[in-house]
Coordinates of C-alpha atoms and ligand atoms in Angstrom, one line a residue:
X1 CA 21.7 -36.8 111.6
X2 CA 18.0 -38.3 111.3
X3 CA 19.0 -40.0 107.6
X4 CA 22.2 -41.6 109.5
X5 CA 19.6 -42.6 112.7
X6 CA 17.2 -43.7 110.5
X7 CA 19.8 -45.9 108.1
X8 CA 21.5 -47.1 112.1
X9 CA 17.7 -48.3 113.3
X10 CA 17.2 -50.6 109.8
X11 CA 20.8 -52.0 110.1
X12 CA 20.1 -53.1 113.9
X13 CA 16.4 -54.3 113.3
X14 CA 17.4 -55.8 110.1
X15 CA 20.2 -57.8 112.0
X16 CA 17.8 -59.0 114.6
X17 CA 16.6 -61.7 111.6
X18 CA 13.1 -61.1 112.9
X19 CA 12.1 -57.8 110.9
X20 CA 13.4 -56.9 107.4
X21 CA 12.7 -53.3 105.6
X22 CA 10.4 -52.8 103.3
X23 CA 10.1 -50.0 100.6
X24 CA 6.9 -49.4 101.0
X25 CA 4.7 -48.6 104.0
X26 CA 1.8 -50.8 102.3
X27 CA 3.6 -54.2 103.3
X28 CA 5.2 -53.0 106.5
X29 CA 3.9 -54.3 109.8
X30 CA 5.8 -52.0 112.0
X31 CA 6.5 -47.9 110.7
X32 CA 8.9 -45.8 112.6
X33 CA 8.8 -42.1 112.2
X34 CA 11.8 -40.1 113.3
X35 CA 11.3 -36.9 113.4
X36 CA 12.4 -33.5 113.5
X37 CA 11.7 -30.9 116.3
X38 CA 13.7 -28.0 115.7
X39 CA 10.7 -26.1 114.0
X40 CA 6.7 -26.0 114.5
X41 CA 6.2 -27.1 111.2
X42 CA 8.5 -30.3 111.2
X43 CA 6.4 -31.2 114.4
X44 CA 3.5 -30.5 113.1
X45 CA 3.8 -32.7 110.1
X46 CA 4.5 -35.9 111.9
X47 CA 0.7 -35.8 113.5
X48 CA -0.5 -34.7 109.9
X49 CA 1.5 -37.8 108.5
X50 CA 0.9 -40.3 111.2
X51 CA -3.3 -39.8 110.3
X52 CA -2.0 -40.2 106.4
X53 CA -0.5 -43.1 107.1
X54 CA -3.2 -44.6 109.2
X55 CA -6.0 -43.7 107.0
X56 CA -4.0 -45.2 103.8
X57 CA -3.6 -49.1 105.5
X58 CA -7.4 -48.9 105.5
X59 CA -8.1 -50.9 108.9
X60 CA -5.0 -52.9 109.0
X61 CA -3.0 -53.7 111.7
X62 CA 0.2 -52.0 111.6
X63 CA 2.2 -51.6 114.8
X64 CA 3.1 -47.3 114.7
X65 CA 6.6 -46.2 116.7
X66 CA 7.7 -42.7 116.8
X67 CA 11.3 -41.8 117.3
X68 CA 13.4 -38.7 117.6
X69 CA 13.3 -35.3 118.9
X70 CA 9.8 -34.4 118.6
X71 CA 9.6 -38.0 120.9
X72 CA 12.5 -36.8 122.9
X73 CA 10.3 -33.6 124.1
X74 CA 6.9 -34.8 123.8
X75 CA 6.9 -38.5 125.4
X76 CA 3.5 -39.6 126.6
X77 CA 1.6 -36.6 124.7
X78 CA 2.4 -38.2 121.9
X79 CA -0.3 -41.0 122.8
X80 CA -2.6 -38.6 124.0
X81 CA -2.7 -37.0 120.4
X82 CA -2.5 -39.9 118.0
X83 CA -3.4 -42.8 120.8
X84 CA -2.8 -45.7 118.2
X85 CA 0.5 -45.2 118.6
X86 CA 2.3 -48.1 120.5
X87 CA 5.8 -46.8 121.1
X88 CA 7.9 -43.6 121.5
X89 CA 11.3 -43.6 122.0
X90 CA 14.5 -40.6 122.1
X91 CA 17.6 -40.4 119.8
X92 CA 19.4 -41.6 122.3
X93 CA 17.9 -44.8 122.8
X94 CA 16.9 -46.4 119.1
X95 CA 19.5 -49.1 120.2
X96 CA 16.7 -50.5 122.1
X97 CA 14.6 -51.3 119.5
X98 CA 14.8 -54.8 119.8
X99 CA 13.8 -54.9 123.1
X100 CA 11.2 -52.6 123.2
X101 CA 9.6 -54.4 120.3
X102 CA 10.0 -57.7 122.5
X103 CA 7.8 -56.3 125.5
X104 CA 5.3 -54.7 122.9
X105 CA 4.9 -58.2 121.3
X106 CA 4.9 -59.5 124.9
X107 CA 1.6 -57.7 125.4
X108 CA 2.8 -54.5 126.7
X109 CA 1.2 -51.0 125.1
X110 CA 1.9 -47.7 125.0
X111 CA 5.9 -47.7 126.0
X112 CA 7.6 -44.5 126.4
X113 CA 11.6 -44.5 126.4
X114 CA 12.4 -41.5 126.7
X115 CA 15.1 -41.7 129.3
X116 CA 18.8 -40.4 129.0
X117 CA 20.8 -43.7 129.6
X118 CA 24.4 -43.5 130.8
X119 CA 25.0 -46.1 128.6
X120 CA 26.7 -45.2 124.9
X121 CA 24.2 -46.3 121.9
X122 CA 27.1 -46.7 119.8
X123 CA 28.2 -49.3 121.5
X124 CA 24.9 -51.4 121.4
X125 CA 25.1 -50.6 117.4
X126 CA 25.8 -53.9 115.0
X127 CA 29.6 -53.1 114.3
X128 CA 28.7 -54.4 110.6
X129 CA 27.6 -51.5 108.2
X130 CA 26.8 -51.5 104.7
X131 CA 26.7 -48.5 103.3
X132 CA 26.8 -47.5 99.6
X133 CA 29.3 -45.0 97.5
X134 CA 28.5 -42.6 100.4
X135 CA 28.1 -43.0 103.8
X136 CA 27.5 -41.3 106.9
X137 CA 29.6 -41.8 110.3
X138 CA 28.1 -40.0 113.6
X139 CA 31.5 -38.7 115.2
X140 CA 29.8 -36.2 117.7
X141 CA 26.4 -35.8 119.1
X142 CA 24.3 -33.2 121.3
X143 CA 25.2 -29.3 121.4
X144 CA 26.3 -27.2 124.6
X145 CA 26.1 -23.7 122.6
X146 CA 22.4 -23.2 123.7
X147 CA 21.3 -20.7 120.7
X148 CA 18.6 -18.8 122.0
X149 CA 16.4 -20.1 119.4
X150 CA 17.2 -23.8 119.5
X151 CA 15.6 -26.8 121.0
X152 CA 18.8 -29.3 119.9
X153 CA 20.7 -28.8 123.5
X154 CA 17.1 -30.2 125.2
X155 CA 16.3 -32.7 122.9
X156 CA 20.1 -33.8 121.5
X157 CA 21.5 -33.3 125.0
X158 CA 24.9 -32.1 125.8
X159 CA 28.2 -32.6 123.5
X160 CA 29.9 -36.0 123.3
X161 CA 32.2 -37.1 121.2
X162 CA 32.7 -40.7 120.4
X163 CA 36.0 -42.5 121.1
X164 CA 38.9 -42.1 117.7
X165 CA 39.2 -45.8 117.5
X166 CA 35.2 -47.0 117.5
X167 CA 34.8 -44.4 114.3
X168 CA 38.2 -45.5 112.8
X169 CA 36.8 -49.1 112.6
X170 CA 33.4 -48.1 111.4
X171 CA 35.1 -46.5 108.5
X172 CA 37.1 -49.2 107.8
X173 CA 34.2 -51.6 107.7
X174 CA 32.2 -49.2 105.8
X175 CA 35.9 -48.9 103.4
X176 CA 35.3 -52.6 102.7
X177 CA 31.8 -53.0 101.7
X178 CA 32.8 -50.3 98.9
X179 CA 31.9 -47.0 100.6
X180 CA 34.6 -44.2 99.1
X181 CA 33.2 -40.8 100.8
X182 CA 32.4 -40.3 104.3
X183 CA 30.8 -37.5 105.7
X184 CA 31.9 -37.0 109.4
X185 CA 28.1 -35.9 111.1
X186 CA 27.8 -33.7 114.3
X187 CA 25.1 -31.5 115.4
X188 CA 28.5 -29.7 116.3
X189 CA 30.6 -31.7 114.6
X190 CA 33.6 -29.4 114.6
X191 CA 33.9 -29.6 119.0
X192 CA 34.6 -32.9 118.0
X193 CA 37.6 -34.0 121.1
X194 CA 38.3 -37.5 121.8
X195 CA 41.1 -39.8 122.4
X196 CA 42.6 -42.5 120.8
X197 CA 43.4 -45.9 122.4
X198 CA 47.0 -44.5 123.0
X199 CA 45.7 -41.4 124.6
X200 CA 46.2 -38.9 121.9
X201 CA 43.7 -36.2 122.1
X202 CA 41.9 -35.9 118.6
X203 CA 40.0 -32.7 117.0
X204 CA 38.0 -32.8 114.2
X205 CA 41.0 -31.8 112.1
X206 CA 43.6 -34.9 113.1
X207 CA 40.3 -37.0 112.8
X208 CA 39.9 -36.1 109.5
X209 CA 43.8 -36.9 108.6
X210 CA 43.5 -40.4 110.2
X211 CA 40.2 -40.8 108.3
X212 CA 41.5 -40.0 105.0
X213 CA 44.5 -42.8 105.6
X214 CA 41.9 -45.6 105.4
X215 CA 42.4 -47.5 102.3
X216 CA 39.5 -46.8 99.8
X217 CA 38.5 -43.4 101.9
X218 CA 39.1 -40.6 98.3
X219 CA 36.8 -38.9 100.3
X220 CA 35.4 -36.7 103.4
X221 CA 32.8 -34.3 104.0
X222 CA 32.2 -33.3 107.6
X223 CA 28.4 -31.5 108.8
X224 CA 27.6 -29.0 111.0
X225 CA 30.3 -26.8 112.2
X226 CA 30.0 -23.7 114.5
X227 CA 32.1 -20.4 113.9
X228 CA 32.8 -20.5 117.5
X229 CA 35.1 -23.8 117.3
X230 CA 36.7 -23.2 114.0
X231 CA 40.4 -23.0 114.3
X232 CA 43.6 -23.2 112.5
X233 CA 44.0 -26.7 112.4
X234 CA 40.6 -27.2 110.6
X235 CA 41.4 -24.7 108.4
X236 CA 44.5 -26.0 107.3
X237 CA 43.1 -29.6 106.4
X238 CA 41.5 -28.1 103.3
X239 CA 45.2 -27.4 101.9
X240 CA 46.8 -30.5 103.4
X241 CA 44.7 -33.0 103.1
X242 CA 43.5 -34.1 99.5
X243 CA 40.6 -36.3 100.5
X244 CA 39.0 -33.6 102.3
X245 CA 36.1 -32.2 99.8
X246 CA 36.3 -28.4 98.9
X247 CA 33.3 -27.6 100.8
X248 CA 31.9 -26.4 104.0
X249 CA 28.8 -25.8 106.0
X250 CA 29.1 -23.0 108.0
X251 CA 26.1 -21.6 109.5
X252 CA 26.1 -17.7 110.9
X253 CA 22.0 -17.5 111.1
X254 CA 22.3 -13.1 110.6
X255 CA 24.8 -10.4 109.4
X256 CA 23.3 -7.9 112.2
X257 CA 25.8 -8.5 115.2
X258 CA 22.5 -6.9 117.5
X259 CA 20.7 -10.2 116.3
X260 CA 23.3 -12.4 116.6
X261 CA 23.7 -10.9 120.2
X262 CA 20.4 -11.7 120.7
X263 CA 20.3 -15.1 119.7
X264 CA 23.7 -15.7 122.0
X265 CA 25.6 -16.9 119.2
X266 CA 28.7 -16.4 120.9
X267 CA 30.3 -14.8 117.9
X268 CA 30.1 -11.8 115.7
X269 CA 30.1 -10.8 111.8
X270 CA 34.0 -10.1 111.5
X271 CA 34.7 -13.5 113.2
X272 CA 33.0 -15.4 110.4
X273 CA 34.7 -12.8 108.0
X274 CA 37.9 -13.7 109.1
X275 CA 37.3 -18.0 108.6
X276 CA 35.9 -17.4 105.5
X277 CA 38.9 -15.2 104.7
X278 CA 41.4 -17.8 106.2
X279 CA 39.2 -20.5 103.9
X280 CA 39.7 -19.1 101.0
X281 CA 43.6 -18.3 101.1
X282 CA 43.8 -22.1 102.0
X283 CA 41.1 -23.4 99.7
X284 CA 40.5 -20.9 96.9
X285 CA 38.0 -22.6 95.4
X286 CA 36.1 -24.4 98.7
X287 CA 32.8 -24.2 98.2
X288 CA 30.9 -21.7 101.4
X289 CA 27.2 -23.3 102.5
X290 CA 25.7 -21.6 105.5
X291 CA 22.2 -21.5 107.4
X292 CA 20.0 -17.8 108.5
X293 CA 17.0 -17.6 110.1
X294 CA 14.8 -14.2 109.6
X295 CA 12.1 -12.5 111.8
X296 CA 14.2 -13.4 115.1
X297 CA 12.5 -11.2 118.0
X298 CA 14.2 -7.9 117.4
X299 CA 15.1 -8.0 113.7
X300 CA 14.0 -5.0 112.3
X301 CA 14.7 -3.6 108.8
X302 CA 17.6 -2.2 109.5
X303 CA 19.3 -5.5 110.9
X304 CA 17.9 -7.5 108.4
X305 CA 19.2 -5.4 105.5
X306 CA 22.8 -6.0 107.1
X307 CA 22.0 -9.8 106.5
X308 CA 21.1 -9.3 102.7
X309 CA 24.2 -7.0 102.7
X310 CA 26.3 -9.7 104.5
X311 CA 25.0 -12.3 101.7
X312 CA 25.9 -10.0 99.4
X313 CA 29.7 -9.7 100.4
X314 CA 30.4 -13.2 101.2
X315 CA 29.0 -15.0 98.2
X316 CA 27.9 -18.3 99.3
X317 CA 27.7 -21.2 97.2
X318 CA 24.7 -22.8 98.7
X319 CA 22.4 -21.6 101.5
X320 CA 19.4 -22.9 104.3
X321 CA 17.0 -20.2 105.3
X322 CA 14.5 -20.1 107.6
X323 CA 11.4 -18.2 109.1
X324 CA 12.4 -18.2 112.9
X325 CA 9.9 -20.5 114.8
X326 CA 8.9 -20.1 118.7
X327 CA 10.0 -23.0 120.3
X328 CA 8.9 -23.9 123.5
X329 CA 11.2 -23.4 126.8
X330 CA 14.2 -21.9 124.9
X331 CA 15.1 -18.6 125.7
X332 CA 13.7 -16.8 122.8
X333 CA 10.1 -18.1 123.0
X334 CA 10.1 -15.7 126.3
X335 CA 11.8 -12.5 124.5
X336 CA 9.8 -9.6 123.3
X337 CA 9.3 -7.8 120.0
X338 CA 8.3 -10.4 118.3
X339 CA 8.2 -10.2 114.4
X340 CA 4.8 -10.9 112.5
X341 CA 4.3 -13.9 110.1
X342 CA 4.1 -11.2 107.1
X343 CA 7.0 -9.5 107.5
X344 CA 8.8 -12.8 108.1
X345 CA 7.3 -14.2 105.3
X346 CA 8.3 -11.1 103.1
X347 CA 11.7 -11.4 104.6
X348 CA 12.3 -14.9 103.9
X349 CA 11.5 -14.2 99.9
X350 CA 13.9 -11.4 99.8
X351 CA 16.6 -13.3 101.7
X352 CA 16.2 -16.5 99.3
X353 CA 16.1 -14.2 95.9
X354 CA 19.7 -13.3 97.0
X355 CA 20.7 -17.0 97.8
X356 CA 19.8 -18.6 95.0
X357 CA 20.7 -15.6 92.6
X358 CA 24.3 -16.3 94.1
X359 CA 23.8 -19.9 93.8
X360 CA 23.3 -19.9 90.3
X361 CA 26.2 -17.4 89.3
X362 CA 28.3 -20.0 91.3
X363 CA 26.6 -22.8 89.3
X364 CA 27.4 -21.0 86.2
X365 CA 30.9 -19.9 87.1
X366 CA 32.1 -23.5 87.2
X367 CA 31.6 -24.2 83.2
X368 CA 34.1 -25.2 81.7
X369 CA 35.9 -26.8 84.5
X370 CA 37.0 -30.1 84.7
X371 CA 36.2 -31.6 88.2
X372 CA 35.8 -35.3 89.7
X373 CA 32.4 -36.9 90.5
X374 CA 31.7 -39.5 92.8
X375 CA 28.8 -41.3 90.9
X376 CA 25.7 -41.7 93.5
X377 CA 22.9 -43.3 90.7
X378 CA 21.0 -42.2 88.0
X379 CA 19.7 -38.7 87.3
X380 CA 16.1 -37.9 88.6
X381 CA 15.6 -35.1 85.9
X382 CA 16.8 -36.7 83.0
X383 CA 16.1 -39.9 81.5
X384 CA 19.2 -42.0 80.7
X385 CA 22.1 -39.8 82.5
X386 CA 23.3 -40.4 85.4
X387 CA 24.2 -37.9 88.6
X388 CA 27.1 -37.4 91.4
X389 CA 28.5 -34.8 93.2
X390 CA 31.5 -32.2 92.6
X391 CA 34.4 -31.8 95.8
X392 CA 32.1 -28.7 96.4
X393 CA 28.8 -30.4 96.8
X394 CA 27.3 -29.4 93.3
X395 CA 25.0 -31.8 91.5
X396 CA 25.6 -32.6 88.4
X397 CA 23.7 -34.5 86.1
X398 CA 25.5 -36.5 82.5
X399 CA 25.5 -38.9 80.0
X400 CA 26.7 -42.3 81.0
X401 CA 26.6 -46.3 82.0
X402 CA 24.7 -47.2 85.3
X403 CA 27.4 -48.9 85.8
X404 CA 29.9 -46.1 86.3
X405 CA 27.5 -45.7 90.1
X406 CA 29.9 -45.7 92.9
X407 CA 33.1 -44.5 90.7
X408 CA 34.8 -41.0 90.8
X409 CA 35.1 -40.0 87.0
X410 CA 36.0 -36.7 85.7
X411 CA 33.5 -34.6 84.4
X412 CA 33.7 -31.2 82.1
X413 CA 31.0 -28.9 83.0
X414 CA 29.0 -27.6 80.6
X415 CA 26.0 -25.8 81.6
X416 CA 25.4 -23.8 85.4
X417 CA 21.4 -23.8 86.2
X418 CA 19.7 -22.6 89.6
X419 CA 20.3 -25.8 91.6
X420 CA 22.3 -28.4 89.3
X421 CA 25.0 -28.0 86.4
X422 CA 25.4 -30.1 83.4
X423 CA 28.6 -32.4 82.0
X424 CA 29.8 -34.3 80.1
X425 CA 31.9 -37.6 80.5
X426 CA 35.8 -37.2 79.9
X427 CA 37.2 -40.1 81.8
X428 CA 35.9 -43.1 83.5
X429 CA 39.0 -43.8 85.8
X430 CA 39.6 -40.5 88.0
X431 CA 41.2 -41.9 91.6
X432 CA 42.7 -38.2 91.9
X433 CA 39.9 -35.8 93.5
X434 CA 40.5 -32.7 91.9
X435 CA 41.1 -33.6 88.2
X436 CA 42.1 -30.0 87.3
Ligands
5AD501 N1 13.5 -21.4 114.1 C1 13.9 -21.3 112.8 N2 15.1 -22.0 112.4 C2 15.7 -22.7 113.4 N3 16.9 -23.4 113.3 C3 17.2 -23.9 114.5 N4 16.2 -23.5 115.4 C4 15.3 -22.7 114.7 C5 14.1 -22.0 115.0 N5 13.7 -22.0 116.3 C6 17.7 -23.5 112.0 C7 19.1 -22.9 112.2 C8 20.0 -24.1 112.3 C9 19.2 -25.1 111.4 C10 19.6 -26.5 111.6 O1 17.9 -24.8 111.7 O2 19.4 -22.1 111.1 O3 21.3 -23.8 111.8
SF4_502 FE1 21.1 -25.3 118.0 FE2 22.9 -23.3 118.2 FE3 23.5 -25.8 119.0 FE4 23.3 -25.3 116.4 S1 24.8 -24.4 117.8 S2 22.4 -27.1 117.5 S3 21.7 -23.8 116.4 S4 22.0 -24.5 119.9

């Protein structure tokens, strides 16, 4: 959601005719951070990098913004801790920019907008977007589950849905400037609800049929969904609908339903058992990605060796795991039994051997196949190939023209390693997205 509010800022300041971005901080006279509060360390990095970033211009004057969560919950502190600083502004008000710039090159200093405006950003957004083979489409925004653990319903705000028709015609836009996959973003994405401009209620699974009915659309990813609002419908998309790529982010956080308790998931083990069951009769090869967090207050061996047991059974293809992180005025900053940095540390090692053990047997267990790949540039590790994505989110990295970027081709795969696979060209024309 911060790449797509990042890429939404330079599309509006860019339009304005008076700023234009620049690849590199060393020519910039304005640099926005937007940042990331959902752990310590992701707020802690922005004051490290803001004093990087300062000390590198060497005296010259660079105007310094900070956008985001972490300016979401820290507003004026943030002046008080890095006091060159000139603006700080909330995700929910980056359409602004232009203005706030405007009073800041009017004289003002030291503007704080961090507000919650009735209005709808969206709507304040330039309607012209250029994205590249891929881009990303905000379709939901803000979270009500309130996670003990989580900052996201303070910072985020509550869950809103933007209207069918204004995300239709980004699409489209997008569709005609060459885009060919979308990825459908929510913080929960899959309480998506809206209604169209005939008022049709929409979930995230009839959004996702109109979506894939846009000319040039071969196809959709949506991120972040919650076990709590899966349902039937969203399961069956994966079977009906061919556009929709074989993969899907589910995060469950721990297998111990004490700890899940704790964190007021709203959910337990066996109803995650029973999507990922209902997933894979519909999908059997979709692709299973999910998020865990160890050392929440209470986990104790015992819990904790039901996650790595959980891991274990399910078999995901891809993982995100974290040490939990106190965050302050959510309910879990106040709870007791507490787990030390050690053992979380320790925790998070074990966790991750069995992530990315499954990872790779995943990675491996797909040579041989034959799959289609959206081509996204060239390949970072190796010279002369380039790289693009399977239906189920795995890079892969072959031999071939630059100027194959931006086409789905079909690809053998040849060799499975920890967090890529290898191919080999066998088609330049693949509209079809599976090519098995
Ligand atoms: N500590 C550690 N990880 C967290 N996440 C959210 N809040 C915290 C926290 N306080 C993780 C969850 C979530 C992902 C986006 O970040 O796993 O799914
Ligand atoms: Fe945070 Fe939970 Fe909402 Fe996800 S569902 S954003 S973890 S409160």
């Amino acid at each position: 959601m911060n790449t797509y509010d990042s890429v939404r800022m330079a599309e509006l300041l860019n339009g304005t005719g008076i700023y234009e971005s620049v690849d590199d901080p060393a020519h910039a006279d304005l640099i926005i951070f937007n940042t990331c509060h959902i752990r310590e360390k992701a707020e802690d990095k922005l004051f490290s990098e803001l004093g990087r970033m300062r000390k590198s211009l060497k005296g010259r004057d660079v105007r310094f913004a900070v956008g985001g969560c972490v300016a979401q919950a820290e507003g004026y502190q943030i002046f008080r801790r890095a006091p060159f600083v000139d603006l700080v502004f909330g995700p929910q008000n980056y359409h602004r920019l232009p203005r706030l710039l405007q009073r800041l090159e009017a004289g003002e200093s030291r503007i704080c907008d961090d507000a919650e405006h009735a209005e709808s950003k969206f709507e304040a957004l330039p309607d012209t977007r250029t994205g590249g083979p891929i881009a990303s489409v905000a379709v939901q925004e803000g979270c009500d589950k309130f996670c003990a653990f989580c900052v996201v319903p303070f910072t985020r705000g509550r869950e809103w849905s933007r209207p069918v028709d204004e995300i239709l015609a980004e699409v489209t836009e997008l569709a005609r400037g060459g885009t060919r996959e979308i990825h459908l973003l929510g913080q929960n994405v899959n309480a998506y609800k809206a209604m169209d401009g005939d008022g049709v209620d929409h979930d995230l699974a009839l959004l996702i049929r109109q979506v894939a009915l846009i000319d040039g659309i071969d196809r959709i990813r949506f991120v972040t969904s919650h076990p709590v609002d899966m349902n039937e419908d969203l399961v069956e998309v994966f079977g009906d609908v061919p556009e929709l790529c074989a993969y899907l982010h589910l995060p469950i956080q721990s297998g111990s339903n004490r700890v899940l308790d704790g964190m007021e998931r709203g959910h337990d083990v066996d109803a995650y058992r029973h999507w990922v069951k209902r997933l894979r009769e519909t999908s059997p090869d979709i692709a299973l990605a999910s998020d865990f967090i160890v050392g929440f207050p209470g986990e104790d061996e015992a819990a904790f060796e039901e996650t790595l047991a959980f891991v274990e059974e399910i078999g995901f293809d891809h993982a995100y795991s974290f040490k939990y992180s106190s965050r302050p005025g959510t309910p879990a900053a106040e709870m007791e039994h507490a787990v030390e940095e050690s053992v979380k540390t320790e925790r998070l090692a074990r966790l991750q051997a069995v992530l990315n053990r499954h990872q790779e047997m995943k990675n491996k267990a797909q040579v041989g196949k034959i799959e289609s790949v959206l081509v996204e540039g060239v390949s970072r590790r190796h010279s002369g190939e380039i790289m693009g994505r399977t239906s189920g989110m795995r890079t892969v990295n072959f031999a071939g023209s630059e100027s194959l970027i931006g086409k789905i081709v079909s690809v053998q795969l040849t060799e499975g390693r920890a967090n890529s696979l290898r191919g080999c060209l066998i088609d330049e024309e693949c509209d079809r997205l599976d090519a098995e």
